[in-house]
mmCIF file of C-alpha atoms in Angstrom:
data_model
loop_
_atom_site.group_PDB
_atom_site.id
_atom_site.type_symbol
_atom_site.label_atom_id
_atom_site.label_comp_id
_atom_site.label_asym_id
_atom_site.label_seq_id
_atom_site.Cartn_x
_atom_site.Cartn_y
_atom_site.Cartn_z
ATOM 1 C CA MET A 1 62.772 36.370 92.992
ATOM 2 C CA PHE A 2 65.159 34.347 94.401
ATOM 3 C CA ARG A 3 67.361 37.402 96.076
ATOM 4 C CA ARG A 4 63.660 38.634 97.721
ATOM 5 C CA LEU A 5 63.846 34.885 98.925
ATOM 6 C CA VAL A 6 67.004 34.316 100.457
ATOM 7 C CA LEU A 7 66.437 37.968 102.551
ATOM 8 C CA ALA A 8 63.361 36.862 103.428
ATOM 9 C CA ALA A 9 65.047 33.508 104.651
ATOM 10 C CA LEU A 10 67.783 35.745 106.318
ATOM 11 C CA ALA A 11 65.193 37.978 108.044
ATOM 12 C CA ALA A 12 62.992 35.575 109.508
ATOM 13 C CA THR A 13 66.319 33.533 111.109
ATOM 14 C CA SER A 14 67.750 36.348 112.241
ATOM 15 C CA LEU A 15 64.164 37.767 114.487
ATOM 16 C CA ALA A 16 63.571 33.716 115.343
ATOM 17 C CA ALA A 17 67.133 33.171 116.939
ATOM 18 C CA ALA A 18 67.299 37.047 118.692
ATOM 19 C CA PRO A 19 67.922 35.643 122.239
ATOM 20 C CA ARG A 20 70.603 33.144 121.719
ATOM 21 C CA ALA A 21 72.377 35.263 119.291
ATOM 22 C CA ARG A 22 72.952 37.809 122.010
ATOM 23 C CA ALA A 23 73.992 34.766 124.336
ATOM 24 C CA GLN A 24 76.739 33.755 122.147
ATOM 25 C CA GLY A 25 80.230 35.185 121.371
ATOM 26 C CA GLY A 26 80.369 37.818 118.892
ATOM 27 C CA LEU A 27 81.141 37.587 115.481
ATOM 28 C CA THR A 28 84.345 38.523 112.909
ATOM 29 C CA VAL A 29 83.555 40.113 109.726
ATOM 30 C CA PHE A 30 86.312 39.872 106.454
ATOM 31 C CA ALA A 31 85.405 43.079 104.571
ATOM 32 C CA ALA A 32 86.777 44.852 101.175
ATOM 33 C CA ALA A 33 88.428 47.858 102.284
ATOM 34 C CA SER A 34 86.253 50.153 100.026
ATOM 35 C CA LEU A 35 83.142 49.168 102.927
ATOM 36 C CA THR A 36 85.738 50.366 105.558
ATOM 37 C CA ASP A 37 83.490 53.149 106.307
ATOM 38 C CA ALA A 38 80.156 52.288 105.698
ATOM 39 C CA LEU A 39 80.747 49.187 107.940
ATOM 40 C CA ARG A 40 82.165 50.903 110.586
ATOM 41 C CA ALA A 41 78.846 53.521 110.913
ATOM 42 C CA LEU A 42 76.574 49.939 110.499
ATOM 43 C CA GLY A 43 78.545 48.192 113.056
ATOM 44 C CA GLN A 44 77.566 50.808 115.567
ATOM 45 C CA ASP A 45 74.138 51.174 114.297
ATOM 46 C CA TRP A 46 73.998 47.392 115.237
ATOM 47 C CA ALA A 47 75.489 47.612 118.907
ATOM 48 C CA ALA A 48 73.369 50.226 119.336
ATOM 49 C CA ARG A 49 70.393 47.942 118.826
ATOM 50 C CA GLY A 50 71.660 45.817 121.946
ATOM 51 C CA ASN A 51 73.575 43.425 119.992
ATOM 52 C CA PRO A 52 77.751 42.830 120.580
ATOM 53 C CA ALA A 53 79.939 44.934 118.343
ATOM 54 C CA PRO A 54 81.288 42.981 115.493
ATOM 55 C CA ARG A 55 84.818 42.944 114.645
ATOM 56 C CA PHE A 56 85.977 44.037 111.221
ATOM 57 C CA SER A 57 89.082 43.267 109.203
ATOM 58 C CA PHE A 58 89.505 45.266 106.312
ATOM 59 C CA ALA A 59 92.062 44.546 103.324
ATOM 60 C CA ALA A 60 91.736 43.842 99.716
ATOM 61 C CA SER A 61 89.552 40.990 98.961
ATOM 62 C CA SER A 62 92.200 38.790 97.360
ATOM 63 C CA ALA A 63 93.543 38.596 100.251
ATOM 64 C CA LEU A 64 90.839 38.315 102.827
ATOM 65 C CA ALA A 65 89.890 34.930 100.688
ATOM 66 C CA ARG A 66 92.958 33.526 101.464
ATOM 67 C CA GLN A 67 92.813 34.032 104.919
ATOM 68 C CA ILE A 68 89.640 32.662 104.358
ATOM 69 C CA GLU A 69 91.354 29.515 102.777
ATOM 70 C CA GLN A 70 94.029 29.283 104.975
ATOM 71 C CA GLY A 71 91.064 28.460 108.261
ATOM 72 C CA ALA A 72 90.937 32.043 109.704
ATOM 73 C CA PRO A 73 88.130 32.652 112.022
ATOM 74 C CA ALA A 74 86.037 35.051 109.969
ATOM 75 C CA ASP A 75 82.260 34.339 110.452
ATOM 76 C CA LEU A 76 80.885 36.824 107.328
ATOM 77 C CA PHE A 77 82.820 37.605 104.261
ATOM 78 C CA MET A 78 82.369 40.780 102.307
ATOM 79 C CA SER A 79 84.133 40.920 98.686
ATOM 80 C CA ALA A 80 84.764 43.639 96.268
ATOM 81 C CA ASP A 81 84.186 41.661 92.862
ATOM 82 C CA GLU A 82 82.423 38.966 92.458
ATOM 83 C CA PRO A 83 85.527 36.652 91.849
ATOM 84 C CA TRP A 84 86.845 36.255 94.609
ATOM 85 C CA MET A 85 84.004 35.201 96.344
ATOM 86 C CA ASP A 86 83.800 32.719 93.750
ATOM 87 C CA TYR A 87 87.102 31.517 94.605
ATOM 88 C CA VAL A 88 85.815 31.290 98.267
ATOM 89 C CA GLN A 89 82.488 29.364 96.763
ATOM 90 C CA GLN A 90 84.091 27.137 94.884
ATOM 91 C CA ARG A 91 86.791 26.105 98.042
ATOM 92 C CA ASN A 92 83.040 25.038 100.063
ATOM 93 C CA LEU A 93 83.746 27.719 102.443
ATOM 94 C CA VAL A 94 80.645 29.673 101.634
ATOM 95 C CA VAL A 95 77.137 28.741 102.974
ATOM 96 C CA ASN A 96 75.946 28.983 98.953
ATOM 97 C CA ALA A 97 72.324 29.939 99.931
ATOM 98 C CA THR A 98 73.463 33.308 101.882
ATOM 99 C CA ARG A 99 75.317 34.530 98.988
ATOM 100 C CA VAL A 100 73.856 37.968 98.106
ATOM 101 C CA SER A 101 75.430 41.410 96.087
ATOM 102 C CA PRO A 102 73.122 44.069 97.495
ATOM 103 C CA ILE A 103 75.367 46.824 96.768
ATOM 104 C CA GLY A 104 77.276 48.569 93.891
ATOM 105 C CA ASN A 105 80.002 51.118 93.570
ATOM 106 C CA ALA A 106 81.099 53.541 90.105
ATOM 107 C CA LEU A 107 85.213 53.944 89.188
ATOM 108 C CA VAL A 108 85.911 57.332 89.117
ATOM 109 C CA LEU A 109 89.422 59.057 88.545
ATOM 110 C CA VAL A 110 90.713 60.889 91.245
ATOM 111 C CA SER A 111 93.238 64.121 91.042
ATOM 112 C CA ALA A 112 95.023 65.806 94.554
ATOM 113 C CA LYS A 113 92.672 68.598 95.316
ATOM 114 C CA GLY A 114 94.457 71.206 93.838
ATOM 115 C CA ASP A 115 94.396 69.642 90.777
ATOM 116 C CA ALA A 116 91.490 71.382 88.723
ATOM 117 C CA ARG A 117 91.579 69.515 85.419
ATOM 118 C CA ASP A 118 88.625 67.477 84.393
ATOM 119 C CA VAL A 119 88.912 64.756 82.337
ATOM 120 C CA ALA A 120 86.577 63.217 80.109
ATOM 121 C CA LEU A 121 86.794 59.489 79.806
ATOM 122 C CA ALA A 122 85.938 58.045 76.480
ATOM 123 C CA ARG A 123 87.381 55.576 73.854
ATOM 124 C CA GLY A 124 90.685 57.275 72.962
ATOM 125 C CA THR A 125 91.343 59.521 75.542
ATOM 126 C CA ASP A 126 95.019 60.258 75.740
ATOM 127 C CA LEU A 127 95.906 59.420 79.701
ATOM 128 C CA ALA A 128 99.331 59.005 79.032
ATOM 129 C CA ALA A 129 99.802 63.076 78.291
ATOM 130 C CA LEU A 130 98.001 64.001 81.524
ATOM 131 C CA LEU A 131 100.738 62.089 83.223
ATOM 132 C CA GLY A 132 103.155 63.948 81.545
ATOM 133 C CA PRO A 133 106.663 61.745 81.012
ATOM 134 C CA ASN A 134 106.826 60.660 84.582
ATOM 135 C CA GLY A 135 103.529 61.004 86.216
ATOM 136 C CA ARG A 136 101.566 57.488 87.552
ATOM 137 C CA ILE A 137 97.834 56.379 88.438
ATOM 138 C CA ALA A 138 97.948 54.781 91.589
ATOM 139 C CA THR A 139 95.402 51.851 91.510
ATOM 140 C CA GLY A 140 95.240 48.495 93.086
ATOM 141 C CA ASP A 141 97.193 45.741 92.091
ATOM 142 C CA PRO A 142 95.241 44.539 89.233
ATOM 143 C CA ALA A 143 96.979 40.917 89.571
ATOM 144 C CA HIS A 144 94.708 40.537 92.585
ATOM 145 C CA VAL A 145 92.512 43.697 93.624
ATOM 146 C CA PRO A 146 89.411 44.328 91.888
ATOM 147 C CA VAL A 147 89.863 47.939 92.159
ATOM 148 C CA GLY A 148 93.024 47.335 89.871
ATOM 149 C CA ARG A 149 91.161 44.906 87.836
ATOM 150 C CA TYR A 150 88.272 47.290 86.862
ATOM 151 C CA ALA A 151 90.835 49.416 86.022
ATOM 152 C CA GLN A 152 92.877 47.467 83.833
ATOM 153 C CA ALA A 153 89.293 46.113 81.994
ATOM 154 C CA ALA A 154 88.140 50.530 81.972
ATOM 155 C CA LEU A 155 91.822 51.357 80.081
ATOM 156 C CA THR A 156 91.543 48.340 77.898
ATOM 157 C CA TRP A 157 88.240 49.733 76.692
ATOM 158 C CA MET A 158 89.491 53.495 76.468
ATOM 159 C CA GLY A 159 92.632 51.846 74.078
ATOM 160 C CA GLN A 160 95.056 52.964 76.888
ATOM 161 C CA TRP A 161 96.294 49.840 78.627
ATOM 162 C CA ASP A 162 99.438 49.285 76.719
ATOM 163 C CA ALA A 163 100.118 53.366 77.191
ATOM 164 C CA ILE A 164 99.337 53.170 81.320
ATOM 165 C CA GLY A 165 99.649 49.187 82.512
ATOM 166 C CA PRO A 166 103.578 50.217 82.807
ATOM 167 C CA ARG A 167 103.265 52.714 84.813
ATOM 168 C CA LEU A 168 100.650 52.550 87.352
ATOM 169 C CA ALA A 169 101.785 52.720 90.720
ATOM 170 C CA ARG A 170 99.966 49.098 91.816
ATOM 171 C CA ALA A 171 98.521 49.378 95.856
ATOM 172 C CA ASP A 172 97.903 46.620 98.257
ATOM 173 C CA ASN A 173 94.091 48.462 97.914
ATOM 174 C CA VAL A 174 92.085 50.833 97.125
ATOM 175 C CA ARG A 175 92.408 52.864 100.047
ATOM 176 C CA ALA A 176 96.400 52.579 99.819
ATOM 177 C CA ALA A 177 96.143 54.032 96.527
ATOM 178 C CA LEU A 178 94.063 56.804 97.718
ATOM 179 C CA LEU A 179 96.905 57.708 99.873
ATOM 180 C CA LEU A 180 99.060 58.094 96.910
ATOM 181 C CA VAL A 181 97.402 60.414 95.514
ATOM 182 C CA GLU A 182 96.421 62.363 98.536
ATOM 183 C CA ARG A 183 100.196 62.493 99.307
ATOM 184 C CA GLY A 184 101.099 63.920 95.818
ATOM 185 C CA GLU A 185 102.839 60.587 94.877
ATOM 186 C CA ALA A 186 101.029 60.069 91.997
ATOM 187 C CA PRO A 187 99.094 62.698 90.020
ATOM 188 C CA PHE A 188 96.212 60.369 89.539
ATOM 189 C CA GLY A 189 94.317 57.344 90.798
ATOM 190 C CA ILE A 190 91.859 54.989 89.710
ATOM 191 C CA VAL A 191 89.293 54.371 93.047
ATOM 192 C CA TYR A 192 85.579 53.580 93.902
ATOM 193 C CA ALA A 193 83.802 56.648 94.163
ATOM 194 C CA THR A 194 82.855 56.296 97.719
ATOM 195 C CA ASP A 195 86.448 55.991 98.584
ATOM 196 C CA ALA A 196 86.788 59.412 96.608
ATOM 197 C CA ALA A 197 83.784 60.821 98.299
ATOM 198 C CA ALA A 198 85.449 59.543 101.768
ATOM 199 C CA SER A 199 88.982 61.730 101.180
ATOM 200 C CA GLN A 200 89.184 65.160 101.872
ATOM 201 C CA GLY A 201 92.287 65.053 99.776
ATOM 202 C CA VAL A 202 91.185 64.453 96.412
ATOM 203 C CA ARG A 203 88.708 65.443 93.843
ATOM 204 C CA VAL A 204 86.978 63.743 91.435
ATOM 205 C CA ALA A 205 88.466 64.469 87.548
ATOM 206 C CA GLY A 206 86.047 61.940 85.707
ATOM 207 C CA THR A 207 83.736 58.576 85.766
ATOM 208 C CA PHE A 208 84.288 56.141 83.803
ATOM 209 C CA PRO A 209 80.966 54.972 81.906
ATOM 210 C CA ALA A 210 79.641 52.009 82.852
ATOM 211 C CA GLU A 211 80.413 50.165 79.774
ATOM 212 C CA SER A 212 84.062 50.154 80.586
ATOM 213 C CA HIS A 213 84.113 47.755 83.039
ATOM 214 C CA THR A 214 81.994 44.552 84.463
ATOM 215 C CA PRO A 215 79.535 46.057 87.091
ATOM 216 C CA ILE A 216 81.121 46.675 90.350
ATOM 217 C CA THR A 217 78.828 44.500 92.791
ATOM 218 C CA TYR A 218 79.827 43.802 96.291
ATOM 219 C CA PRO A 219 78.766 39.564 97.227
ATOM 220 C CA PHE A 220 78.073 39.018 100.904
ATOM 221 C CA ALA A 221 77.967 35.669 102.600
ATOM 222 C CA LEU A 222 77.904 33.466 105.333
ATOM 223 C CA LEU A 223 81.138 31.723 105.948
ATOM 224 C CA ARG A 224 80.558 27.429 105.822
ATOM 225 C CA ARG A 225 82.184 27.395 109.471
ATOM 226 C CA ALA A 226 79.634 30.096 111.087
ATOM 227 C CA GLU A 227 77.180 28.145 109.518
ATOM 228 C CA GLY A 228 75.245 27.556 113.165
ATOM 229 C CA ASN A 229 75.991 31.642 114.411
ATOM 230 C CA ALA A 230 72.773 33.161 114.524
ATOM 231 C CA GLN A 231 74.525 36.370 115.553
ATOM 232 C CA ALA A 232 76.602 36.187 111.779
ATOM 233 C CA ARG A 233 72.929 35.422 110.530
ATOM 234 C CA ALA A 234 71.064 37.887 112.020
ATOM 235 C CA PHE A 235 74.009 40.839 111.087
ATOM 236 C CA LEU A 236 73.929 39.443 107.685
ATOM 237 C CA ALA A 237 70.061 40.017 107.128
ATOM 238 C CA PHE A 238 70.756 43.472 109.096
ATOM 239 C CA LEU A 239 73.242 44.438 106.215
ATOM 240 C CA THR A 240 70.964 43.736 103.473
ATOM 241 C CA GLY A 241 67.994 44.727 104.680
ATOM 242 C CA PRO A 242 65.759 48.045 104.848
ATOM 243 C CA GLU A 243 67.156 48.849 107.694
ATOM 244 C CA ALA A 244 71.180 49.193 106.684
ATOM 245 C CA ARG A 245 69.949 50.987 102.862
ATOM 246 C CA PRO A 246 70.069 54.640 104.040
ATOM 247 C CA THR A 247 73.691 54.138 105.692
ATOM 248 C CA TRP A 248 74.453 52.153 102.301
ATOM 249 C CA GLU A 249 73.318 55.255 100.539
ATOM 250 C CA ARG A 250 74.666 58.387 103.146
ATOM 251 C CA PHE A 251 78.014 56.605 101.964
ATOM 252 C CA GLY A 252 77.534 56.561 98.534
ATOM 253 C CA PHE A 253 76.588 52.855 97.466
ATOM 254 C CA ARG A 254 74.472 51.996 95.118
ATOM 255 C CA MET A 255 71.665 49.584 95.900
ATOM 256 C CA ALA A 256 71.071 46.332 93.766
ATOM 257 C CA GLN A 257 67.608 46.618 92.082
#
């Protein structure tokens, strides 16, 4: 109920302020790397409706959160997990009432396109044996990158963390991890399902069970420095409303219930 009220309020604000939004300057969106393709498509759709094109900055949620903390001029923040949004919110940098988590994702194991092996990801699956003596698994650095945190949780659930943790190829974000598998620098990677679907160079070898990690959700929020920016509010309402849903789904994201 609360989420519906927030979205309704955002939508009402965006409609009432539409002329003023167009009169203001542009807006800057800090977004998790895994949102790159979908957000670019949605940004084009937004601009096609007569609005100024948003400026996007894509990186690991951790890097973006720290840039926001240091005063980076962003208007909206879209994180790949709840903890990094919490980090920004706890520093009073978010308009709390606008925070919403409209989409989700799944965690998958990928291999290079030419590797036809399917892997049943269950408790006790011996991933170390699949890697051989020198192979590594690429994913985000669990110390600060959301996909790496999900990967660590899933590997721990499987009983594989002690064996695989030292053999991770730790990337700065999920797209960098995906690239390591595409280039053959790592035989396997742990990434989001949407990133795997966007790549021509990898195939999904297996999907981690939902119970192996916390739900993968993407919180969006208006930043406090942009509290009076009607354009930013309008774009957030668009991204979380019914007009954006087909695009999110086309890129493989799961809609929140």
